[in-house]
């Protein structure tokens, strides 16, 4: 277990594999020994009480030729959707990033485990190991016949977001657009419908973060699993296309699903701006709203560590105890904190995967 005074945190989303893939030094070593770059590495995770989470495999788009970070510091912005990616490149990058997590596990002397069921995660938390879920963010690396889905499943894939914020053969992602509703385009394609059905058969969790509203309702209609958005916030508070409307939150509640609160400041702040000078109270407003609309058993954390500008007060993974303290000061009791920090994720994964 983490140090006894630390609240364990299980997290809905991180992009450390992308950061490591882009890094110049041995990625397994950088992660396991600590490189103090970005938000995450294993020594800092232990310091912050981070016991596990979803490790995203994400194929980056080519540069749009604009400074997206700068654009999102303004009060209105509409980042163009990147174009669709080619399958061969996407498969190459997907295999590379999945292999990175496999190599980290192999090099860790048993300290990191790719978890294939909820019992694996509970065992890791009990024994102080890092519980890693192999997750796909945007299914560009998966072919129309879903052969790659079977290969990735055998490698440990247990969670998939059909789209990132761009179109692919399965559906349509929301743009980084503020202000905007998530109703930004058509729903799932026929192949997207097949992907949802295949994930249900294999008991792979379907992640609704980045999917547009029509796609969300398609999944809600088709899927027999809990509806889960791993790293999304409340649209009523921050009117960004990436956030969820109260109607969507109601559907998640009805399915006994889950929302992970995203730490990215542009999805927290009522002005939609990317600005690390964002008080933790703003995040907790989203938690309150999500608890009100999804229920206290359906809310967790979905940091977006190593993939977003997060509040300076958190800084990196070692700042998680400061967030927990802010939640405590706000009035969440210890039982509620345990639910929000890790228990709700365990429970929704048991409901999704079985066992």
Short mmCIF file of N, CA and C in Angstrom, two decimals, residues 213-277:
data_model
loop_
_atom_site.label_atom_id
_atom_site.label_comp_id
_atom_site.label_asym_id
_atom_site.label_seq_id
_atom_site.Cartn_x
_atom_site.Cartn_y
_atom_site.Cartn_z
N UNK A 213 -21.72 14.01 -29.30
CA UNK A 213 -22.97 13.66 -28.62
C UNK A 213 -23.76 12.58 -29.36
N UNK A 214 -23.84 12.67 -30.69
CA UNK A 214 -24.58 11.63 -31.43
C UNK A 214 -23.92 10.26 -31.25
N UNK A 215 -22.59 10.24 -31.25
CA UNK A 215 -21.88 8.99 -31.00
C UNK A 215 -22.13 8.46 -29.60
N UNK A 216 -22.18 9.37 -28.64
CA UNK A 216 -22.48 9.00 -27.25
C UNK A 216 -23.83 8.27 -27.18
N UNK A 217 -24.85 8.87 -27.83
CA UNK A 217 -26.18 8.25 -27.76
C UNK A 217 -26.24 6.94 -28.52
N UNK A 218 -25.44 6.82 -29.57
CA UNK A 218 -25.34 5.52 -30.27
C UNK A 218 -24.80 4.44 -29.33
N UNK A 219 -23.73 4.77 -28.61
CA UNK A 219 -23.16 3.79 -27.67
C UNK A 219 -24.18 3.48 -26.57
N UNK A 220 -24.85 4.52 -26.07
CA UNK A 220 -25.84 4.30 -25.01
C UNK A 220 -26.94 3.34 -25.47
N UNK A 221 -27.30 3.44 -26.74
CA UNK A 221 -28.36 2.58 -27.30
C UNK A 221 -27.87 1.15 -27.53
N UNK A 222 -26.61 1.03 -27.96
CA UNK A 222 -26.09 -0.27 -28.39
C UNK A 222 -25.47 -1.10 -27.27
N UNK A 223 -24.80 -0.42 -26.34
CA UNK A 223 -23.93 -1.13 -25.40
C UNK A 223 -24.71 -1.72 -24.24
N UNK A 224 -24.29 -2.91 -23.80
CA UNK A 224 -24.90 -3.51 -22.62
C UNK A 224 -24.03 -3.31 -21.37
N UNK A 225 -23.01 -2.47 -21.49
CA UNK A 225 -22.08 -2.22 -20.38
C UNK A 225 -22.35 -0.85 -19.76
N UNK A 226 -21.85 -0.60 -18.54
CA UNK A 226 -21.95 0.75 -17.97
C UNK A 226 -21.33 1.79 -18.92
N UNK A 227 -21.95 2.97 -18.99
CA UNK A 227 -21.41 4.07 -19.80
C UNK A 227 -20.33 4.78 -19.00
N UNK A 228 -19.14 4.92 -19.58
CA UNK A 228 -18.00 5.48 -18.86
C UNK A 228 -17.32 6.56 -19.70
N UNK A 229 -17.07 7.72 -19.08
CA UNK A 229 -16.22 8.76 -19.67
C UNK A 229 -15.03 8.92 -18.74
N UNK A 230 -13.86 8.50 -19.18
CA UNK A 230 -12.71 8.39 -18.26
C UNK A 230 -12.14 9.73 -17.84
N UNK A 231 -12.28 10.76 -18.70
CA UNK A 231 -11.67 12.06 -18.36
C UNK A 231 -12.48 13.18 -19.00
N UNK A 232 -13.62 13.50 -18.37
CA UNK A 232 -14.54 14.53 -18.87
C UNK A 232 -15.16 15.27 -17.69
N UNK A 233 -15.62 16.48 -17.94
CA UNK A 233 -16.20 17.31 -16.88
C UNK A 233 -17.64 17.72 -17.22
N UNK A 234 -18.18 18.64 -16.43
CA UNK A 234 -19.58 19.04 -16.53
C UNK A 234 -19.74 20.23 -17.48
N UNK A 235 -20.53 20.04 -18.54
CA UNK A 235 -20.75 21.10 -19.52
C UNK A 235 -21.48 22.29 -18.91
N UNK A 236 -22.33 22.07 -17.94
CA UNK A 236 -23.07 23.17 -17.31
C UNK A 236 -22.13 24.19 -16.67
N UNK A 237 -20.95 23.75 -16.25
CA UNK A 237 -19.98 24.64 -15.58
C UNK A 237 -18.98 25.21 -16.59
N UNK A 238 -18.49 24.35 -17.48
CA UNK A 238 -17.54 24.79 -18.51
C UNK A 238 -18.09 24.35 -19.86
N UNK A 239 -18.56 25.30 -20.66
CA UNK A 239 -19.30 24.98 -21.88
C UNK A 239 -18.36 24.66 -23.04
N UNK A 240 -17.57 23.62 -22.83
CA UNK A 240 -16.61 23.13 -23.83
C UNK A 240 -17.18 21.87 -24.46
N UNK A 241 -16.94 21.70 -25.75
CA UNK A 241 -17.47 20.52 -26.45
C UNK A 241 -17.00 19.20 -25.84
N UNK A 242 -15.88 19.23 -25.12
CA UNK A 242 -15.33 18.01 -24.50
C UNK A 242 -16.09 17.58 -23.24
N UNK A 243 -16.95 18.45 -22.73
CA UNK A 243 -17.64 18.14 -21.48
C UNK A 243 -19.03 17.56 -21.72
N UNK A 244 -19.62 17.01 -20.66
CA UNK A 244 -20.86 16.24 -20.76
C UNK A 244 -22.06 17.05 -20.27
N UNK A 245 -23.14 17.00 -21.05
CA UNK A 245 -24.38 17.70 -20.66
C UNK A 245 -25.07 16.93 -19.53
N UNK A 246 -25.99 17.59 -18.86
CA UNK A 246 -26.74 16.92 -17.79
C UNK A 246 -27.53 15.72 -18.32
N UNK A 247 -28.01 15.82 -19.54
CA UNK A 247 -28.74 14.69 -20.13
C UNK A 247 -27.82 13.48 -20.29
N UNK A 248 -26.59 13.73 -20.76
CA UNK A 248 -25.61 12.65 -20.87
C UNK A 248 -25.27 12.07 -19.50
N UNK A 249 -25.11 12.95 -18.51
CA UNK A 249 -24.80 12.48 -17.16
C UNK A 249 -25.94 11.61 -16.62
N UNK A 250 -27.19 11.97 -16.96
CA UNK A 250 -28.33 11.16 -16.53
C UNK A 250 -28.27 9.75 -17.11
N UNK A 251 -27.86 9.65 -18.38
CA UNK A 251 -27.74 8.33 -19.02
C UNK A 251 -26.63 7.51 -18.37
N UNK A 252 -25.53 8.18 -18.02
CA UNK A 252 -24.43 7.48 -17.34
C UNK A 252 -24.91 6.95 -15.99
N UNK A 253 -25.66 7.78 -15.28
CA UNK A 253 -26.19 7.34 -13.98
C UNK A 253 -27.10 6.12 -14.14
N UNK A 254 -27.98 6.19 -15.15
CA UNK A 254 -28.94 5.11 -15.37
C UNK A 254 -28.25 3.78 -15.67
N UNK A 255 -27.10 3.85 -16.32
CA UNK A 255 -26.36 2.63 -16.68
C UNK A 255 -25.44 2.14 -15.56
N UNK A 256 -25.43 2.86 -14.42
CA UNK A 256 -24.49 2.61 -13.31
C UNK A 256 -23.05 2.76 -13.80
N UNK A 257 -22.85 3.83 -14.59
CA UNK A 257 -21.54 4.11 -15.16
C UNK A 257 -20.72 5.06 -14.32
N UNK A 258 -19.84 5.82 -15.01
CA UNK A 258 -18.78 6.51 -14.28
C UNK A 258 -18.25 7.69 -15.11
N UNK A 259 -17.86 8.75 -14.41
CA UNK A 259 -17.14 9.88 -15.03
C UNK A 259 -15.89 10.15 -14.21
N UNK A 260 -14.75 10.26 -14.88
CA UNK A 260 -13.50 10.66 -14.22
C UNK A 260 -13.28 12.14 -14.44
N UNK A 261 -13.14 12.90 -13.36
CA UNK A 261 -12.95 14.36 -13.46
C UNK A 261 -11.59 14.67 -14.08
N UNK A 262 -11.62 15.43 -15.18
CA UNK A 262 -10.41 15.77 -15.92
C UNK A 262 -9.72 16.97 -15.26
N UNK A 263 -8.39 16.90 -15.10
CA UNK A 263 -7.63 17.99 -14.48
C UNK A 263 -7.26 19.09 -15.47
N UNK A 264 -7.54 18.89 -16.78
CA UNK A 264 -7.14 19.88 -17.79
C UNK A 264 -7.90 21.18 -17.55
N UNK A 265 -7.15 22.27 -17.37
CA UNK A 265 -7.77 23.53 -16.95
C UNK A 265 -8.79 24.04 -17.96
N UNK A 266 -8.60 23.76 -19.25
CA UNK A 266 -9.53 24.28 -20.27
C UNK A 266 -10.88 23.57 -20.22
N UNK A 267 -10.98 22.43 -19.53
CA UNK A 267 -12.27 21.75 -19.36
C UNK A 267 -12.83 21.97 -17.95
N UNK A 268 -12.08 22.71 -17.12
CA UNK A 268 -12.51 23.02 -15.75
C UNK A 268 -13.09 24.43 -15.67
N UNK A 269 -12.33 25.38 -16.21
CA UNK A 269 -12.64 26.79 -15.98
C UNK A 269 -13.90 27.21 -16.72
N UNK A 270 -14.77 27.99 -16.08
CA UNK A 270 -15.98 28.50 -16.77
C UNK A 270 -15.64 29.30 -18.03
N UNK A 271 -14.41 29.87 -18.10
CA UNK A 271 -14.04 30.64 -19.30
C UNK A 271 -13.35 29.76 -20.36
N UNK A 272 -13.20 28.45 -20.11
CA UNK A 272 -12.64 27.53 -21.09
C UNK A 272 -11.18 27.73 -21.42
N UNK A 273 -10.47 28.55 -20.64
CA UNK A 273 -9.08 28.89 -20.98
C UNK A 273 -8.08 27.87 -20.43
N UNK A 274 -7.03 27.66 -21.16
CA UNK A 274 -5.90 26.84 -20.71
C UNK A 274 -5.00 27.73 -19.86
N UNK A 275 -5.06 27.54 -18.55
CA UNK A 275 -4.34 28.44 -17.64
C UNK A 275 -4.10 27.68 -16.33
N UNK A 276 -2.83 27.45 -16.01
CA UNK A 276 -2.53 26.64 -14.82
C UNK A 276 -2.88 27.35 -13.51
N UNK A 277 -3.14 28.65 -13.59
CA UNK A 277 -3.55 29.39 -12.40
C UNK A 277 -5.06 29.19 -12.19
#
